[in-house]
C-alpha positions as MATLAB code, in Angstrom:
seq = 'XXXXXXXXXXXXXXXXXXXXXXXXXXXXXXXXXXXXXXXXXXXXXXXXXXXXXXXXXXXXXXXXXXXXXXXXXXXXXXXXXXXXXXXXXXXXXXXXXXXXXXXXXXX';
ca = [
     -39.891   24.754  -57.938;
     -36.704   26.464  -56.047;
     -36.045   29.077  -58.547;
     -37.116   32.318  -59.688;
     -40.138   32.550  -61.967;
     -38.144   32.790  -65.060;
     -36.161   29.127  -63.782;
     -33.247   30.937  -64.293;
     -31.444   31.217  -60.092;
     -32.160   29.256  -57.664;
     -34.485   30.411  -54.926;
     -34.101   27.300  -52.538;
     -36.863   25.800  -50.026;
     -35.925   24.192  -47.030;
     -36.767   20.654  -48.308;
     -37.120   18.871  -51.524;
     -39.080   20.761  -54.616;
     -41.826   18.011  -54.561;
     -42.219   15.153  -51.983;
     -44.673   12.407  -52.334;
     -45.383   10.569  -48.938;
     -47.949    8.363  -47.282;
     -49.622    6.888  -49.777;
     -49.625    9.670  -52.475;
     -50.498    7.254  -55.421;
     -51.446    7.881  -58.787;
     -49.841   11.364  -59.704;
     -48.262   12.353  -62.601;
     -45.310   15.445  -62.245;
     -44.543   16.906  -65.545;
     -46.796   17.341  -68.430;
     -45.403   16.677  -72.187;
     -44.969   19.878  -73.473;
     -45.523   21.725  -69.747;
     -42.976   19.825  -67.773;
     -41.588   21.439  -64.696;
     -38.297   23.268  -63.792;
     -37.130   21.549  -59.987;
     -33.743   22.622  -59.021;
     -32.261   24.494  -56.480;
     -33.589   22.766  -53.530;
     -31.719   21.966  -50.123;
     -32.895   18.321  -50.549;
     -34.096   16.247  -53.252;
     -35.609   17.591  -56.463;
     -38.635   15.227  -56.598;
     -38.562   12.691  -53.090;
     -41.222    9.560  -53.003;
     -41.554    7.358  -50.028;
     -43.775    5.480  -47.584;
     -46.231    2.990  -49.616;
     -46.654    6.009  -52.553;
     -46.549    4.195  -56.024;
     -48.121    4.584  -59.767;
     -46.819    8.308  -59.787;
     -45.352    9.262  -63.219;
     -42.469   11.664  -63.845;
     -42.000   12.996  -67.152;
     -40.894   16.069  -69.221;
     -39.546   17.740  -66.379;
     -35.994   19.738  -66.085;
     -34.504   18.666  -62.377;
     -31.032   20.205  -61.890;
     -30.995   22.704  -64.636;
     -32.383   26.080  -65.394;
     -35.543   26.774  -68.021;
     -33.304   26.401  -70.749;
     -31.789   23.166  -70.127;
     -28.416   24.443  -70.346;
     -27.245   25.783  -66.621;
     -26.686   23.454  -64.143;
     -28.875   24.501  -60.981;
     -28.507   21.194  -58.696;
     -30.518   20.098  -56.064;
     -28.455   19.370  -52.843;
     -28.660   15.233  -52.627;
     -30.639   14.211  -55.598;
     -32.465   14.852  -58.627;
     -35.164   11.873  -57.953;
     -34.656    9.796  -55.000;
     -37.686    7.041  -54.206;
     -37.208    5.769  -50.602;
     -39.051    3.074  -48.498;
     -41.706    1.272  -49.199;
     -42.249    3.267  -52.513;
     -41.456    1.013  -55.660;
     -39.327    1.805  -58.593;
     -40.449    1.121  -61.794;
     -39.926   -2.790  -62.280;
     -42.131   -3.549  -60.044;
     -46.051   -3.018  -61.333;
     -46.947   -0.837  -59.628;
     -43.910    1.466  -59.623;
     -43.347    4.936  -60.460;
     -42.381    5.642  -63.946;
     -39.705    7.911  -64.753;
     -39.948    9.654  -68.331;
     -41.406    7.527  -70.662;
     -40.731    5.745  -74.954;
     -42.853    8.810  -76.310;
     -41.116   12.150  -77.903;
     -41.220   14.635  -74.907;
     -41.304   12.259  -71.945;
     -37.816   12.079  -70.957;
     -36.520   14.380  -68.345;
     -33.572   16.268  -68.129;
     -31.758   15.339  -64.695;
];
């Protein structure tokens, strides 16, 4: 999301790469093992707001290129959760990576 197809320039959107508003509950961005390249973008890499909660983000490269190993950026943040969206201590907050082998993301 805001690069080429091989994740290696940045293509930018006008936005953020992937913004989860209004409710948007229950989603999970990043698969172990298919996470997502999300850099590049003229606002956040991955934005959550407005009463949007039990969303998981895992295995996902935000910032960098495919490899992990070019810095790409995303113009204000990598993940920013806003409003009435809850982090992670409350429970039912969004989750960011995870304990397992894979989970993590690179930010």
């Amino acid at each position: 999301v805001g690069t080429n197809a091989a994740g290696n320039a940045v293509i930018a959107n006008g936005v953020h790469g992937i913004a989860l508003a209004n409710g948007a509950s229950g989603n999970t961005i990043g698969l172990v093992g298919a996470g997502n390249v999300i850099a590049g973008n003229a606002q956040s890499g991955i934005f959550i707001t407005g009463n949007s909660d039990n969303n998981i983000i895992r295995a996902n490269l935000i910032g960098t290129d495919a490899g992990g190993t070019l810095a790409l950026g995303n113009l204000n943040h990598g993940i920013r959760i806003d409003g009435a969206a809850t982090a992670a201590t409350s429970p039912t907050g969004t989750i960011i990576g995870g304990e397992g082998a894979g989970e993590g993301n690179l930010i």
